[in-house]
Amino acid sequence: MEVCQVYCLKPTTVQMAVTLFDAYTSISEIPLSQWQLVASATVMLAAKFNEVDDIQSHLPRVAELLYSSCNQYTSEDFYAMEHSVLQAMDWGVNILSPAHFVEFYAFLGLFRAGECLRDDVISAVDTVHRLASLVDKRALFFCEVFLRSYPATRFRPSVLGAACVAAARQYVGIQPLWSPYLTATTTLGLDDVQECLGCIHAAFEEMSTVGTAEGSGSQESGPTEMEISPSA
């Protein structure tokens, strides 16, 4: 989804496009030569739902998406594929992605004053706000890590979003890993997100291994393996 980075599309747009792509290709037989066309069509559909209300957002044009595909397809091909995706999904493409749930959980509060940060009680208002922003960004990072290794349809978006919040809290060092407040907010307990949290850990470990093998691993790109271990 490099095209989403080029046009600075929102995380909700990127993940909705990935979810649509996974859902469509799981129910339709698409030749490999058409996958980039499917990706472009799902990016456009997701952008229409997530970008149009933000004046700072850039809704990509069909010509731009075709150019990013090296002009392998025509505009007629694009519109036909867009229509095919809509029909296959029975026009029900306004779906929620994990990023939507992360944003919703962030709005309700990813943690509360009085929880501990590496054994120190969080109380200062500026600390709460700073950590809230960090947890939100890291949760979205872990969503991206998961979607690089697993299909978006493996877990419900609400579960994946909650597991990413848990991974972010673990990375930051907030204790406990999952609080009664989060259980009440998300209606999910730690047992409900444990399997997904394990997949996030495995996906990050795989990404780190590949990055190290290619000589591009960096401590600044994300937390270490131990910091997001589900058993930590």
Coordinates of C-alpha atoms in Angstrom, one line a residue:
M1 CA 0.0 0.0 0.0
E2 CA 2.8 2.4 -0.8
V3 CA 0.4 4.5 -2.8
C4 CA -1.4 5.3 0.5
Q5 CA 1.9 6.7 1.8
V6 CA 2.5 8.7 -1.3
Y7 CA -0.9 10.5 -0.9
C8 CA -0.6 10.7 2.9
L9 CA -3.9 8.9 3.4
K10 CA -5.2 8.3 6.9
P11 CA -4.6 5.0 8.7
T12 CA -8.3 4.3 8.6
T13 CA -8.2 4.6 4.8
V14 CA -5.2 2.3 4.5
Q15 CA -6.7 -0.4 6.7
M16 CA -10.1 -0.2 5.2
A17 CA -8.5 -0.7 1.8
V18 CA -6.6 -3.7 3.0
T19 CA -9.7 -5.2 4.6
L20 CA -11.7 -4.7 1.3
F21 CA -8.8 -6.2 -0.7
D22 CA -8.6 -9.3 1.6
A23 CA -12.4 -9.7 1.6
Y24 CA -12.8 -9.3 -2.2
T25 CA -9.9 -11.6 -3.1
S26 CA -11.2 -14.3 -0.6
I27 CA -14.5 -14.6 -2.5
S28 CA -13.4 -13.9 -6.0
E29 CA -10.9 -15.6 -8.2
I30 CA -8.6 -12.9 -9.4
P31 CA -5.5 -13.5 -11.6
L32 CA -2.3 -12.2 -10.2
S33 CA -2.0 -9.7 -13.0
Q34 CA -5.2 -8.0 -11.7
W35 CA -4.2 -7.7 -8.1
Q36 CA -2.7 -4.2 -8.5
L37 CA -5.9 -3.1 -10.1
V38 CA -7.9 -4.5 -7.2
A39 CA -5.6 -2.7 -4.8
S40 CA -6.1 0.6 -6.6
A41 CA -9.9 0.2 -6.7
T42 CA -10.1 -0.6 -3.0
V43 CA -7.9 2.4 -2.1
M44 CA -10.3 4.6 -4.0
L45 CA -13.3 3.2 -2.3
A46 CA -11.8 3.5 1.1
A47 CA -10.6 7.1 0.4
K48 CA -14.1 8.1 -0.6
F49 CA -15.4 7.1 2.8
N50 CA -12.5 8.4 5.0
E51 CA -10.9 11.3 3.2
V52 CA -13.8 13.5 1.9
D53 CA -14.6 15.2 5.1
D54 CA -11.1 16.4 5.8
I55 CA -10.1 19.5 3.9
Q56 CA -6.4 18.6 4.4
S57 CA -6.9 15.2 2.8
H58 CA -6.1 14.4 -0.8
L59 CA -8.5 12.1 -2.6
P60 CA -6.4 10.4 -5.2
R61 CA -7.5 10.7 -8.8
V62 CA -8.1 7.7 -11.0
A63 CA -5.3 8.9 -13.4
E64 CA -2.9 9.1 -10.4
L65 CA -3.8 5.6 -9.3
L66 CA -3.3 4.3 -12.8
Y67 CA 0.0 6.0 -13.1
S68 CA 1.2 4.3 -9.8
S69 CA 0.3 1.0 -11.5
C70 CA 2.7 2.0 -14.4
N71 CA -0.4 2.5 -16.6
Q72 CA -1.0 -1.2 -16.9
Y73 CA -4.7 -0.6 -16.9
T74 CA -7.2 1.8 -18.5
S75 CA -9.7 4.0 -16.7
E76 CA -12.4 1.6 -18.1
D77 CA -10.6 -1.3 -16.3
F78 CA -10.5 0.7 -13.1
Y79 CA -14.2 1.6 -13.1
A80 CA -15.1 -2.0 -14.0
M81 CA -13.1 -3.3 -11.1
E82 CA -14.5 -0.8 -8.7
H83 CA -18.0 -1.9 -9.7
S84 CA -17.0 -5.5 -9.4
V85 CA -15.7 -5.0 -5.8
L86 CA -19.0 -3.2 -4.9
Q87 CA -21.1 -5.9 -6.3
A88 CA -19.1 -8.7 -4.7
M89 CA -19.4 -6.9 -1.3
D90 CA -23.2 -6.4 -2.0
W91 CA -22.4 -2.7 -1.8
G92 CA -21.6 -3.0 1.9
V93 CA -18.2 -1.4 1.8
N94 CA -18.6 1.1 4.6
I95 CA -16.8 -1.2 7.0
L96 CA -14.9 -0.5 10.1
S97 CA -11.1 -1.2 10.2
P98 CA -8.9 -1.8 13.2
A99 CA -7.7 1.8 12.9
H100 CA -11.3 3.0 13.4
F101 CA -11.5 1.1 16.7
V102 CA -8.1 2.4 17.8
E103 CA -9.3 5.9 17.2
F104 CA -12.6 5.1 19.0
Y105 CA -10.8 3.6 22.0
A106 CA -8.4 6.6 22.0
F107 CA -11.4 9.0 22.1
L108 CA -12.8 7.1 25.2
G109 CA -9.3 7.0 26.8
L110 CA -6.5 4.5 26.3
F111 CA -5.6 4.6 30.0
R112 CA -6.5 6.6 33.1
A113 CA -4.7 8.7 35.6
G114 CA -3.7 6.4 38.5
E115 CA -2.4 3.6 36.4
C116 CA 1.3 2.9 36.6
L117 CA 4.1 3.7 34.2
R118 CA 7.0 1.3 35.0
D119 CA 6.0 1.3 38.7
D120 CA 5.4 5.1 38.9
V121 CA 1.7 6.2 39.2
I122 CA 0.6 8.4 36.4
S123 CA -0.9 11.6 37.7
A124 CA 0.4 14.7 35.9
V125 CA -2.0 16.0 33.2
D126 CA 0.8 16.7 30.7
T127 CA 2.1 13.2 31.2
V128 CA -1.3 11.7 30.6
H129 CA -1.7 13.7 27.3
R130 CA 1.8 12.8 26.1
L131 CA 1.3 9.1 26.8
A132 CA -2.1 9.1 25.2
S133 CA -0.6 10.4 22.0
L134 CA 2.2 7.9 22.1
V135 CA 0.0 4.9 22.8
D136 CA -2.3 6.0 20.0
K137 CA 0.6 6.2 17.5
R138 CA 2.1 2.9 18.6
A139 CA -1.3 1.1 18.4
L140 CA -1.7 2.2 14.8
F141 CA 1.9 1.1 14.2
F142 CA 1.1 -2.4 15.5
C143 CA -2.0 -2.5 13.3
E144 CA 0.2 -2.0 10.3
V145 CA 2.7 -4.6 11.5
F146 CA -0.1 -7.2 11.9
L147 CA -1.6 -6.4 8.4
R148 CA 1.8 -7.0 6.8
S149 CA 1.7 -10.7 7.9
Y150 CA -1.9 -11.7 8.3
P151 CA -5.2 -11.1 6.4
A152 CA -7.3 -8.4 7.9
T153 CA -10.2 -10.8 8.2
R154 CA -8.4 -13.1 10.6
F155 CA -9.8 -11.3 13.7
R156 CA -12.7 -9.0 14.1
P157 CA -11.6 -5.3 13.7
S158 CA -12.6 -4.5 17.3
V159 CA -10.4 -7.4 18.6
L160 CA -7.4 -6.4 16.5
G161 CA -7.8 -2.8 17.5
A162 CA -7.9 -3.7 21.2
A163 CA -4.9 -6.1 20.9
C164 CA -2.9 -3.2 19.2
V165 CA -3.8 -1.0 22.2
A166 CA -2.6 -3.7 24.5
A167 CA 0.7 -4.0 22.6
A168 CA 1.1 -0.2 22.7
R169 CA 0.5 -0.1 26.4
Q170 CA 3.0 -2.9 26.9
Y171 CA 5.6 -1.1 24.8
V172 CA 5.1 2.2 26.7
G173 CA 5.3 0.3 30.0
I174 CA 1.8 1.0 31.4
Q175 CA 0.6 -1.4 34.1
P176 CA -1.6 -3.3 34.2
L177 CA -1.5 -4.5 30.6
W178 CA -5.3 -4.5 30.5
S179 CA -7.3 -2.6 33.0
P180 CA -10.9 -3.0 34.2
Y181 CA -11.6 0.3 32.5
L182 CA -10.5 -1.0 29.2
T183 CA -12.6 -4.1 29.6
A184 CA -15.6 -1.9 30.3
T185 CA -14.7 0.4 27.4
T186 CA -14.1 -2.2 24.7
T187 CA -16.3 -5.0 26.2
L188 CA -13.3 -7.3 25.7
G189 CA -11.1 -8.9 28.3
L190 CA -7.4 -9.8 28.1
D191 CA -8.3 -13.4 27.3
D192 CA -10.3 -12.1 24.3
V193 CA -7.3 -10.3 22.8
Q194 CA -4.5 -12.7 23.9
E195 CA -4.4 -14.8 20.6
C196 CA -4.3 -11.6 18.5
L197 CA -1.7 -10.1 20.7
G198 CA 0.4 -13.2 20.1
C199 CA 0.1 -12.8 16.3
I200 CA 1.2 -9.1 16.6
H201 CA 4.2 -10.3 18.5
A202 CA 5.0 -12.9 15.9
A203 CA 4.5 -10.4 13.0
F204 CA 6.8 -7.9 14.6
E205 CA 9.4 -10.5 15.3
E206 CA 9.2 -11.6 11.6
M207 CA 9.5 -8.0 10.5
S208 CA 12.5 -7.3 12.7
T209 CA 14.2 -10.5 11.5
V210 CA 13.7 -9.5 7.8
G211 CA 14.8 -5.9 8.5
T212 CA 18.0 -7.2 10.3
A213 CA 18.7 -9.6 7.4
E214 CA 18.5 -6.8 4.9
G215 CA 20.6 -4.5 7.0
S216 CA 17.9 -2.0 7.6
G217 CA 16.7 -2.9 11.2
S218 CA 16.4 0.0 13.5
Q219 CA 15.5 0.4 17.1
E220 CA 13.7 3.6 16.2
S221 CA 11.2 1.8 13.9
G222 CA 9.4 0.2 16.8
P223 CA 9.7 -1.7 20.1
T224 CA 11.9 -4.7 20.7
E225 CA 10.6 -8.2 20.7
M226 CA 10.6 -8.5 24.5
E227 CA 8.7 -5.3 24.9
I228 CA 5.6 -6.6 23.1
S229 CA 5.8 -10.2 24.3
P230 CA 2.3 -11.2 25.3
S231 CA 3.7 -12.9 28.4
A232 CA 5.7 -9.9 29.6

